[in-house]
Tab-separated table of C-alpha atoms and ligand atoms in Angstrom:
chain	number	residue	atom	x	y	z
M	26	MET	CA	46.179	-17.822	-12.904
M	27	LEU	CA	47.441	-14.781	-11.007
M	28	GLU	CA	49.936	-17.039	-9.217
M	29	ARG	CA	51.366	-18.044	-12.592
M	30	LEU	CA	51.923	-14.407	-13.546
M	31	GLN	CA	53.352	-13.540	-10.140
M	32	ALA	CA	55.791	-16.453	-10.381
M	33	GLY	CA	56.820	-15.209	-13.819
M	34	ASN	CA	57.352	-11.706	-12.472
M	35	ALA	CA	59.530	-13.079	-9.669
M	36	ARG	CA	61.690	-14.812	-12.296
M	37	TYR	CA	61.878	-11.615	-14.360
M	38	ALA	CA	62.780	-9.419	-11.382
M	39	ALA	CA	65.494	-11.906	-10.403
M	40	ASN	CA	66.757	-11.887	-14.013
M	41	GLN	CA	66.142	-15.629	-14.213
M	42	PRO	CA	63.490	-15.945	-16.935
M	43	ASN	CA	62.562	-19.322	-18.339
M	44	GLU	CA	64.530	-20.359	-21.403
M	45	LYS	CA	62.512	-19.467	-24.480
M	46	ASP	CA	62.282	-21.567	-27.632
M	47	PHE	CA	60.208	-19.440	-29.962
M	48	SER	CA	60.017	-22.062	-32.698
M	49	ALA	CA	58.459	-24.564	-30.297
M	50	GLY	CA	54.703	-24.194	-30.447
M	51	ARG	CA	54.824	-22.053	-33.569
M	52	ALA	CA	52.792	-24.527	-35.612
M	53	ALA	CA	50.135	-24.693	-32.892
M	54	ARG	CA	50.053	-20.905	-32.615
M	55	ALA	CA	49.516	-20.628	-36.354
M	56	THR	CA	46.154	-22.325	-35.984
M	57	ALA	CA	44.786	-20.787	-32.787
M	58	GLN	CA	45.482	-18.747	-29.672
M	59	SER	CA	44.357	-19.337	-26.123
M	60	PRO	CA	45.819	-16.634	-23.883
M	61	VAL	CA	45.449	-17.174	-20.147
M	62	ALA	CA	45.141	-13.504	-19.260
M	63	ALA	CA	44.305	-10.138	-20.774
M	64	ILE	CA	46.574	-7.289	-19.723
M	65	LEU	CA	45.584	-3.611	-19.858
M	66	SER	CA	48.972	-1.936	-19.738
M	67	CYS	CA	50.400	1.525	-20.265
M	68	ALA	CA	52.102	2.025	-23.636
M	69	ASP	CA	55.337	3.095	-21.876
M	70	SER	CA	58.238	1.492	-23.754
M	71	ARG	CA	59.845	0.368	-20.489
M	72	VAL	CA	56.837	-1.739	-19.522
M	73	VAL	CA	56.734	-4.982	-21.520
M	74	PRO	CA	54.056	-7.269	-20.047
M	75	ASP	CA	55.210	-10.457	-21.802
M	76	LEU	CA	58.676	-9.983	-20.303
M	77	VAL	CA	57.457	-8.598	-16.972
M	78	PHE	CA	55.398	-11.754	-16.385
M	79	ASP	CA	57.886	-14.026	-18.203
M	80	GLN	CA	55.263	-15.616	-20.437
M	81	GLU	CA	55.481	-17.174	-23.892
M	82	PRO	CA	53.978	-15.946	-27.169
M	83	GLY	CA	50.281	-16.796	-27.081
M	84	ASP	CA	50.006	-16.565	-23.278
M	85	LEU	CA	49.004	-12.938	-22.813
M	86	PHE	CA	46.417	-10.854	-24.657
M	87	VAL	CA	48.039	-7.470	-24.193
M	88	CYS	CA	46.083	-4.262	-24.771
M	89	ARG	CA	48.071	-1.090	-24.378
M	90	VAL	CA	47.236	2.597	-24.114
M	91	ALA	CA	49.018	5.472	-22.408
M	92	GLY	CA	47.767	5.643	-18.826
M	93	ASN	CA	46.230	2.124	-18.980
M	94	ILE	CA	42.709	3.524	-19.098
M	95	VAL	CA	39.522	1.720	-20.099
M	96	THR	CA	38.297	3.283	-23.345
M	97	PRO	CA	35.641	1.780	-25.658
M	98	ASP	CA	38.267	0.356	-28.030
M	99	LEU	CA	40.355	-1.095	-25.246
M	100	LEU	CA	37.272	-2.529	-23.576
M	101	ALA	CA	36.237	-4.138	-26.863
M	102	SER	CA	39.681	-5.688	-27.176
M	103	ILE	CA	39.502	-7.081	-23.647
M	104	GLU	CA	36.012	-8.401	-24.325
M	105	TYR	CA	37.388	-10.232	-27.337
M	106	GLY	CA	40.214	-11.711	-25.288
M	107	VAL	CA	37.781	-12.957	-22.650
M	108	GLU	CA	34.760	-13.939	-24.711
M	109	PHE	CA	36.414	-15.452	-27.783
M	110	LEU	CA	39.878	-16.425	-26.625
M	111	GLY	CA	39.078	-17.644	-23.127
M	112	ALA	CA	41.284	-15.404	-20.964
M	113	VAL	CA	40.200	-15.941	-17.346
M	114	LEU	CA	42.116	-13.095	-15.742
M	115	ILE	CA	42.327	-9.380	-16.511
M	116	VAL	CA	45.252	-7.423	-15.094
M	117	VAL	CA	45.335	-3.624	-15.204
M	118	LEU	CA	49.034	-2.838	-15.125
M	119	GLY	CA	50.143	0.658	-14.139
M	120	HIS	CA	53.763	1.548	-13.525
M	121	SER	CA	56.092	3.878	-11.658
M	122	SER	CA	57.011	7.210	-13.286
M	123	CYS	CA	53.983	7.073	-15.591
M	124	GLY	CA	54.191	10.064	-17.943
M	125	ALA	CA	50.470	10.012	-18.671
M	126	VAL	CA	49.549	10.280	-14.984
M	127	ASP	CA	52.262	12.883	-14.482
M	128	ALA	CA	50.834	14.893	-17.368
M	129	ALA	CA	47.392	14.796	-15.747
M	130	ILE	CA	48.924	16.210	-12.567
M	131	GLU	CA	50.685	18.953	-14.552
M	132	VAL	CA	47.447	19.914	-16.257
M	133	MET	CA	45.563	20.082	-12.968
M	134	LYS	CA	48.235	21.750	-10.815
M	135	ASN	CA	50.009	23.995	-13.303
M	136	ASP	CA	47.353	24.397	-15.964
M	137	ALA	CA	49.679	22.808	-18.534
M	138	LYS	CA	48.318	22.843	-22.088
M	139	LEU	CA	48.751	19.670	-24.135
M	140	PRO	CA	48.497	19.341	-27.915
M	141	GLY	CA	46.402	17.134	-30.155
M	142	HIS	CA	44.227	14.481	-28.585
M	143	LEU	CA	46.182	14.291	-25.331
M	144	PRO	CA	43.601	16.315	-23.346
M	145	GLU	CA	41.017	13.546	-23.935
M	146	LEU	CA	43.360	10.971	-22.496
M	147	ILE	CA	44.239	13.191	-19.543
M	148	ARG	CA	40.553	13.715	-18.775
M	149	ALA	CA	40.185	10.014	-18.055
M	150	ILE	CA	43.067	10.074	-15.562
M	151	LYS	CA	42.108	13.267	-13.697
M	152	PRO	CA	39.645	11.628	-11.243
M	153	ALA	CA	42.483	9.438	-9.934
M	154	VAL	CA	44.570	12.552	-9.276
M	155	VAL	CA	41.674	14.145	-7.368
M	156	ILE	CA	41.479	11.097	-5.087
M	157	ALA	CA	45.263	10.922	-4.697
M	158	GLU	CA	45.452	14.564	-3.657
M	159	LYS	CA	43.498	13.688	-0.509
M	160	THR	CA	46.053	11.118	0.648
M	161	SER	CA	49.524	11.698	2.095
M	162	GLY	CA	52.697	10.665	0.309
M	163	VAL	CA	54.008	11.249	-3.199
M	164	LEU	CA	51.171	12.511	-5.396
M	165	LEU	CA	52.382	10.822	-8.588
M	166	ASP	CA	52.804	7.429	-6.904
M	167	ASN	CA	49.403	7.682	-5.234
M	168	ALA	CA	47.712	8.812	-8.454
M	169	ILE	CA	49.228	5.868	-10.339
M	170	VAL	CA	47.753	3.452	-7.773
M	171	GLU	CA	44.372	5.222	-7.766
M	172	ASN	CA	44.245	5.174	-11.541
M	173	VAL	CA	44.817	1.410	-11.603
M	174	LYS	CA	42.104	0.908	-8.960
M	175	ARG	CA	39.656	3.075	-10.907
M	176	GLN	CA	40.260	1.152	-14.131
M	177	VAL	CA	39.824	-2.179	-12.311
M	178	ALA	CA	36.527	-0.880	-10.894
M	179	ALA	CA	35.464	0.328	-14.347
M	180	LEU	CA	36.111	-3.109	-15.816
M	181	LYS	CA	34.124	-4.822	-13.056
M	182	ARG	CA	31.157	-2.599	-14.010
M	183	ALA	CA	31.706	-2.944	-17.766
M	184	THR	CA	28.436	-4.350	-19.093
M	185	PRO	CA	27.449	-6.501	-20.795
M	186	VAL	CA	30.341	-8.948	-21.200
M	187	ILE	CA	32.987	-8.306	-18.568
M	188	ALA	CA	30.629	-7.381	-15.705
M	189	ARG	CA	28.561	-10.516	-16.357
M	190	ASP	CA	31.554	-12.855	-16.425
M	191	TYR	CA	33.035	-11.219	-13.336
M	192	ALA	CA	29.745	-11.542	-11.425
M	193	ALA	CA	29.540	-15.198	-12.468
M	194	LYS	CA	33.105	-15.689	-11.181
M	195	LYS	CA	34.201	-16.902	-14.616
M	196	ILE	CA	36.990	-14.328	-14.634
M	197	ASP	CA	38.946	-12.308	-12.107
M	198	ILE	CA	40.005	-8.680	-12.490
M	199	VAL	CA	43.005	-7.347	-10.576
M	200	GLY	CA	45.366	-4.389	-10.631
M	201	GLY	CA	49.099	-4.087	-10.254
M	202	VAL	CA	51.824	-1.463	-10.433
M	203	TYR	CA	55.094	-2.300	-12.121
M	204	ASP	CA	58.192	-0.726	-10.575
M	205	ILE	CA	60.530	0.169	-13.424
M	206	ALA	CA	63.529	0.306	-11.100
M	207	THR	CA	63.100	-3.157	-9.547
M	208	GLY	CA	61.094	-5.013	-12.190
M	209	LYS	CA	58.585	-6.065	-9.546
M	210	VAL	CA	54.803	-5.878	-9.842
M	211	THR	CA	52.914	-5.009	-6.653
M	212	MET	CA	49.228	-5.839	-6.593
M	213	VAL	CA	47.049	-2.895	-5.521
I	324	ZN	ZN1	52.656	5.161	-18.317
């Protein structure tokens, strides 16, 4: 299934997406859905998983939250996509220039204060920044990759539904980073 998404991303990056006929399949979609993959993506407006992977309506069960972190609500949504809709692949999709990860860095390095509920979200991203600080290169880029890897690991451990299906090899769980500038997804 990953190959299908990667092929779609290659089409998207090359600006050669498949021709879409949105009325075709509408009647079938009105009665049921059977997405092939669940995507845990950042909410960033520049990251549009259905376009990024050049898939049709009904193909992707997309769950979005700033920083593409696994929270109870997001996990429940993914469980629904896997258990009831039959998605066999979960993709955690981070992206370049992620404002949520950047905000976590600002909080940790410059003691930035964020309003509202943002500190809760940042808390979930901080461990990725701590790991990224120990590696060479651009901190933001490294933290984005580490955050994706941590969320993939969290999903693999997510009992009872996802961890069980992953252990039974019924589903696969992978991570990728979308490059806003090129349109390409690199698996991490
Ligand atoms: Zn983001």
